[in-house]
PDB file of C-alpha atoms in Angstrom:
ATOM      1  CA  ILE C   1     -31.079   9.790  -6.369  1.00 61.00           C
ATOM      2  CA  SER C   2     -29.463  12.400  -4.206  1.00 59.00           C
ATOM      3  CA  ILE C   3     -31.559  13.895  -1.443  1.00 57.00           C
ATOM      4  CA  THR C   4     -29.560  15.829   1.127  1.00 56.00           C
ATOM      5  CA  HIS C   5     -31.988  18.424   2.424  1.00 54.00           C
ATOM      6  CA  LYS C   6     -33.320  17.850   5.906  1.00 53.00           C
ATOM      7  CA  PRO C   7     -37.071  18.343   5.858  1.00 48.00           C
ATOM      8  CA  LYS C   8     -38.617  20.516   8.530  1.00 52.00           C
ATOM      9  CA  SER C   9     -41.433  18.929  10.469  1.00 57.00           C
ATOM     10  CA  ILE C  10     -44.461  19.095   8.197  1.00 67.00           C
ATOM     11  CA  ASP C  11     -46.984  16.319   7.917  1.00 85.00           C
ATOM     12  CA  ILE C  12     -47.155  14.507   4.600  1.00 88.00           C
ATOM     13  CA  ALA C  13     -50.871  15.088   4.011  1.00 90.00           C
ATOM     14  CA  SER C  14     -50.489  18.858   4.428  1.00 91.00           C
ATOM     15  CA  ALA C  15     -47.369  18.870   2.285  1.00 91.00           C
ATOM     16  CA  LYS C  16     -49.114  16.940  -0.503  1.00 93.00           C
ATOM     17  CA  GLN C  17     -51.976  19.457  -0.444  1.00 93.00           C
ATOM     18  CA  GLN C  18     -49.511  22.352  -0.577  1.00 93.00           C
ATOM     19  CA  LEU C  19     -47.691  20.665  -3.462  1.00 93.00           C
ATOM     20  CA  GLN C  20     -50.919  20.796  -5.492  1.00 92.00           C
ATOM     21  CA  ILE C  21     -51.722  24.388  -4.504  1.00 94.00           C
ATOM     22  CA  ASP C  22     -48.340  26.148  -4.527  1.00 95.00           C
ATOM     23  CA  PRO C  23     -45.153  24.067  -4.415  1.00 94.00           C
ATOM     24  CA  SER C  24     -43.027  27.205  -4.010  1.00 95.00           C
ATOM     25  CA  LYS C  25     -44.254  27.382  -0.408  1.00 94.00           C
ATOM     26  CA  LEU C  26     -42.509  24.062   0.277  1.00 95.00           C
ATOM     27  CA  SER C  27     -38.789  23.632   0.726  1.00 94.00           C
ATOM     28  CA  LEU C  28     -36.925  21.361  -1.648  1.00 95.00           C
ATOM     29  CA  GLY C  29     -36.539  18.959   1.280  1.00 93.00           C
ATOM     30  CA  ASP C  30     -40.307  18.921   1.787  1.00 94.00           C
ATOM     31  CA  ILE C  31     -40.855  18.165  -1.907  1.00 95.00           C
ATOM     32  CA  TYR C  32     -38.366  15.291  -1.703  1.00 95.00           C
ATOM     33  CA  MET C  33     -40.065  14.049   1.473  1.00 93.00           C
ATOM     34  CA  ILE C  34     -43.283  13.772  -0.557  1.00 95.00           C
ATOM     35  CA  ALA C  35     -41.456  12.026  -3.425  1.00 96.00           C
ATOM     36  CA  LEU C  36     -40.137   9.432  -0.979  1.00 95.00           C
ATOM     37  CA  THR C  37     -43.719   8.357  -0.243  1.00 95.00           C
ATOM     38  CA  TYR C  38     -43.867   6.950  -3.790  1.00 96.00           C
ATOM     39  CA  GLU C  39     -41.887   4.183  -5.446  1.00 96.00           C
ATOM     40  CA  GLN C  40     -38.779   5.495  -7.174  1.00 93.00           C
ATOM     41  CA  GLY C  41     -39.410   5.475 -10.911  1.00 93.00           C
ATOM     42  CA  SER C  42     -43.197   5.597 -10.603  1.00 96.00           C
ATOM     43  CA  LYS C  43     -45.103   8.294 -12.496  1.00 97.00           C
ATOM     44  CA  GLU C  44     -45.851  10.087  -9.204  1.00 96.00           C
ATOM     45  CA  TRP C  45     -42.159   9.995  -8.204  1.00 97.00           C
ATOM     46  CA  ASP C  46     -41.056  11.305 -11.618  1.00 97.00           C
ATOM     47  CA  ASP C  47     -43.676  14.062 -11.610  1.00 97.00           C
ATOM     48  CA  ILE C  48     -42.600  15.265  -8.159  1.00 97.00           C
ATOM     49  CA  ILE C  49     -38.887  15.222  -9.024  1.00 98.00           C
ATOM     50  CA  LEU C  50     -39.630  17.255 -12.167  1.00 97.00           C
ATOM     51  CA  LEU C  51     -41.843  19.617 -10.165  1.00 97.00           C
ATOM     52  CA  ALA C  52     -38.930  20.096  -7.750  1.00 97.00           C
ATOM     53  CA  VAL C  53     -36.648  21.299 -10.553  1.00 98.00           C
ATOM     54  CA  GLN C  54     -39.380  23.579 -11.920  1.00 97.00           C
ATOM     55  CA  THR C  55     -39.795  25.063  -8.439  1.00 97.00           C
ATOM     56  CA  TYR C  56     -36.050  25.257  -7.718  1.00 97.00           C
ATOM     57  CA  PRO C  57     -34.402  25.488 -11.177  1.00 97.00           C
ATOM     58  CA  ASN C  58     -31.108  26.892  -9.881  1.00 96.00           C
ATOM     59  CA  VAL C  59     -30.480  24.186  -7.278  1.00 97.00           C
ATOM     60  CA  ALA C  60     -27.857  21.757  -8.592  1.00 97.00           C
ATOM     61  CA  GLU C  61     -29.266  18.797  -6.649  1.00 96.00           C
ATOM     62  CA  ALA C  62     -32.730  19.314  -8.159  1.00 97.00           C
ATOM     63  CA  ARG C  63     -31.223  19.523 -11.649  1.00 98.00           C
ATOM     64  CA  VAL C  64     -29.209  16.301 -11.244  1.00 97.00           C
ATOM     65  CA  ASN C  65     -32.263  14.452  -9.943  1.00 97.00           C
ATOM     66  CA  ALA C  66     -34.384  15.764 -12.828  1.00 98.00           C
ATOM     67  CA  ALA C  67     -31.678  14.723 -15.310  1.00 98.00           C
ATOM     68  CA  ASN C  68     -31.737  11.205 -13.864  1.00 97.00           C
ATOM     69  CA  VAL C  69     -35.525  11.037 -14.209  1.00 97.00           C
ATOM     70  CA  ALA C  70     -35.297  12.332 -17.788  1.00 97.00           C
ATOM     71  CA  MET C  71     -32.690   9.680 -18.683  1.00 97.00           C
ATOM     72  CA  ALA C  72     -34.725   6.938 -17.012  1.00 96.00           C
ATOM     73  CA  ASN C  73     -37.548   7.937 -19.345  1.00 96.00           C
ATOM     74  CA  GLY C  74     -35.305   8.048 -22.428  1.00 95.00           C
ATOM     75  CA  ASN C  75     -35.221  11.834 -22.734  1.00 96.00           C
ATOM     76  CA  TYR C  76     -31.468  12.368 -23.065  1.00 96.00           C
ATOM     77  CA  THR C  77     -31.792  15.807 -24.669  1.00 96.00           C
ATOM     78  CA  GLN C  78     -33.714  17.101 -21.655  1.00 97.00           C
ATOM     79  CA  ALA C  79     -31.247  15.387 -19.306  1.00 97.00           C
ATOM     80  CA  ALA C  80     -28.345  17.171 -21.014  1.00 97.00           C
ATOM     81  CA  ALA C  81     -30.158  20.479 -20.584  1.00 97.00           C
ATOM     82  CA  TYR C  82     -30.612  19.872 -16.841  1.00 98.00           C
ATOM     83  CA  LEU C  83     -26.902  19.008 -16.483  1.00 98.00           C
ATOM     84  CA  GLN C  84     -25.764  22.020 -18.515  1.00 97.00           C
ATOM     85  CA  GLY C  85     -23.828  24.490 -16.404  1.00 94.00           C
ATOM     86  CA  LEU C  86     -23.535  22.319 -13.296  1.00 97.00           C
ATOM     87  CA  PRO C  87     -20.067  22.208 -11.722  1.00 95.00           C
ATOM     88  CA  ALA C  88     -17.752  19.764 -13.524  1.00 93.00           C
ATOM     89  CA  ASN C  89     -16.534  18.455 -10.170  1.00 95.00           C
ATOM     90  CA  MET C  90     -19.979  17.815  -8.634  1.00 97.00           C
ATOM     91  CA  PRO C  91     -19.869  14.041  -7.947  1.00 97.00           C
ATOM     92  CA  GLU C  92     -23.542  13.306  -8.702  1.00 97.00           C
ATOM     93  CA  ALA C  93     -23.382  15.391 -11.883  1.00 97.00           C
ATOM     94  CA  MET C  94     -20.253  13.476 -12.991  1.00 98.00           C
ATOM     95  CA  ASN C  95     -22.126  10.201 -12.560  1.00 98.00           C
ATOM     96  CA  SER C  96     -25.151  11.511 -14.466  1.00 98.00           C
ATOM     97  CA  ARG C  97     -22.931  12.877 -17.238  1.00 98.00           C
ATOM     98  CA  GLY C  98     -21.344   9.429 -17.405  1.00 98.00           C
ATOM     99  CA  ILE C  99     -24.754   7.833 -17.927  1.00 97.00           C
ATOM    100  CA  LEU C 100     -25.461  10.377 -20.653  1.00 97.00           C
ATOM    101  CA  ALA C 101     -22.094   9.695 -22.339  1.00 97.00           C
ATOM    102  CA  MET C 102     -22.692   5.932 -22.104  1.00 96.00           C
ATOM    103  CA  SER C 103     -26.109   6.318 -23.738  1.00 94.00           C
ATOM    104  CA  GLU C 104     -24.429   8.177 -26.614  1.00 94.00           C
ATOM    105  CA  GLY C 105     -21.836   5.410 -27.053  1.00 95.00           C
ATOM    106  CA  ASN C 106     -18.988   7.532 -25.635  1.00 97.00           C
ATOM    107  CA  TYR C 107     -17.744   4.702 -23.430  1.00 97.00           C
ATOM    108  CA  LYS C 108     -14.246   6.089 -22.706  1.00 97.00           C
ATOM    109  CA  GLN C 109     -15.709   9.407 -21.580  1.00 98.00           C
ATOM    110  CA  ALA C 110     -18.351   7.581 -19.534  1.00 98.00           C
ATOM    111  CA  LEU C 111     -15.710   5.419 -17.842  1.00 98.00           C
ATOM    112  CA  SER C 112     -13.643   8.472 -16.963  1.00 98.00           C
ATOM    113  CA  LEU C 113     -16.682  10.247 -15.484  1.00 98.00           C
ATOM    114  CA  PHE C 114     -17.782   7.168 -13.524  1.00 98.00           C
ATOM    115  CA  GLU C 115     -14.279   6.659 -12.120  1.00 98.00           C
ATOM    116  CA  ALA C 116     -14.128  10.301 -11.005  1.00 98.00           C
ATOM    117  CA  ALA C 117     -17.605  10.023  -9.467  1.00 98.00           C
ATOM    118  CA  GLN C 118     -16.614   6.840  -7.641  1.00 98.00           C
ATOM    119  CA  LYS C 119     -13.478   8.510  -6.243  1.00 98.00           C
ATOM    120  CA  ALA C 120     -15.721  11.347  -5.052  1.00 97.00           C
ATOM    121  CA  GLY C 121     -17.945   8.886  -3.176  1.00 97.00           C
ATOM    122  CA  VAL C 122     -20.879   8.151  -5.506  1.00 97.00           C
ATOM    123  CA  SER C 123     -21.747   4.543  -4.681  1.00 96.00           C
ATOM    124  CA  GLU C 124     -23.758   3.892  -7.888  1.00 95.00           C
ATOM    125  CA  ALA C 125     -20.675   4.714  -9.962  1.00 97.00           C
ATOM    126  CA  ALA C 126     -19.135   1.274  -9.226  1.00 97.00           C
ATOM    127  CA  TYR C 127     -22.067  -0.469 -10.935  1.00 97.00           C
ATOM    128  CA  ASN C 128     -21.897   1.988 -13.821  1.00 97.00           C
ATOM    129  CA  ILE C 129     -18.160   1.279 -14.248  1.00 97.00           C
ATOM    130  CA  SER C 130     -18.813  -2.464 -14.549  1.00 97.00           C
ATOM    131  CA  LEU C 131     -21.654  -1.822 -16.991  1.00 97.00           C
ATOM    132  CA  VAL C 132     -19.641   0.443 -19.276  1.00 97.00           C
ATOM    133  CA  LYS C 133     -16.706  -2.002 -19.213  1.00 96.00           C
ATOM    134  CA  GLN C 134     -19.078  -4.761 -20.382  1.00 96.00           C
ATOM    135  CA  LEU C 135     -20.336  -2.490 -23.168  1.00 95.00           C
ATOM    136  CA  MET C 136     -16.749  -1.687 -24.180  1.00 94.00           C
ATOM    137  CA  GLN C 137     -15.942  -5.417 -24.428  1.00 94.00           C
ATOM    138  CA  LEU C 138     -19.031  -6.039 -26.558  1.00 92.00           C
ATOM    139  CA  LYS C 139     -18.028  -3.222 -28.894  1.00 83.00           C
ATOM    140  CA  SER C 140     -14.481  -4.516 -29.447  1.00 74.00           C
TER     141      SER C 140
END
């Protein structure tokens, strides 16, 4: 997951209360700070990441993270919607689009996206490249 915002100093307990009351009063960084108090992939984590994109729907980072949560939960249609309109050259979006392409069986497209993401510095892309290459070998 990509979290680049630097949270201002707010204590977690207060932030969690504010999240329940009015998340729009928290920065995206504060929302991610709360998410990091839960295990990645847990229901609480997923709910907070999805709340972040509802609160900040025009922030590319929030949309990529929400797309990743959607794909992790098997909702590829929703993931595609989150990725729609994001810059083609955004490294994290390239990686997520690669995962989406791989899930649809478009292995060549996925490989191309993962390679571009890796060149742009996305560390998870290396694993995804090896995975899609294995899938391509199984298919042939």
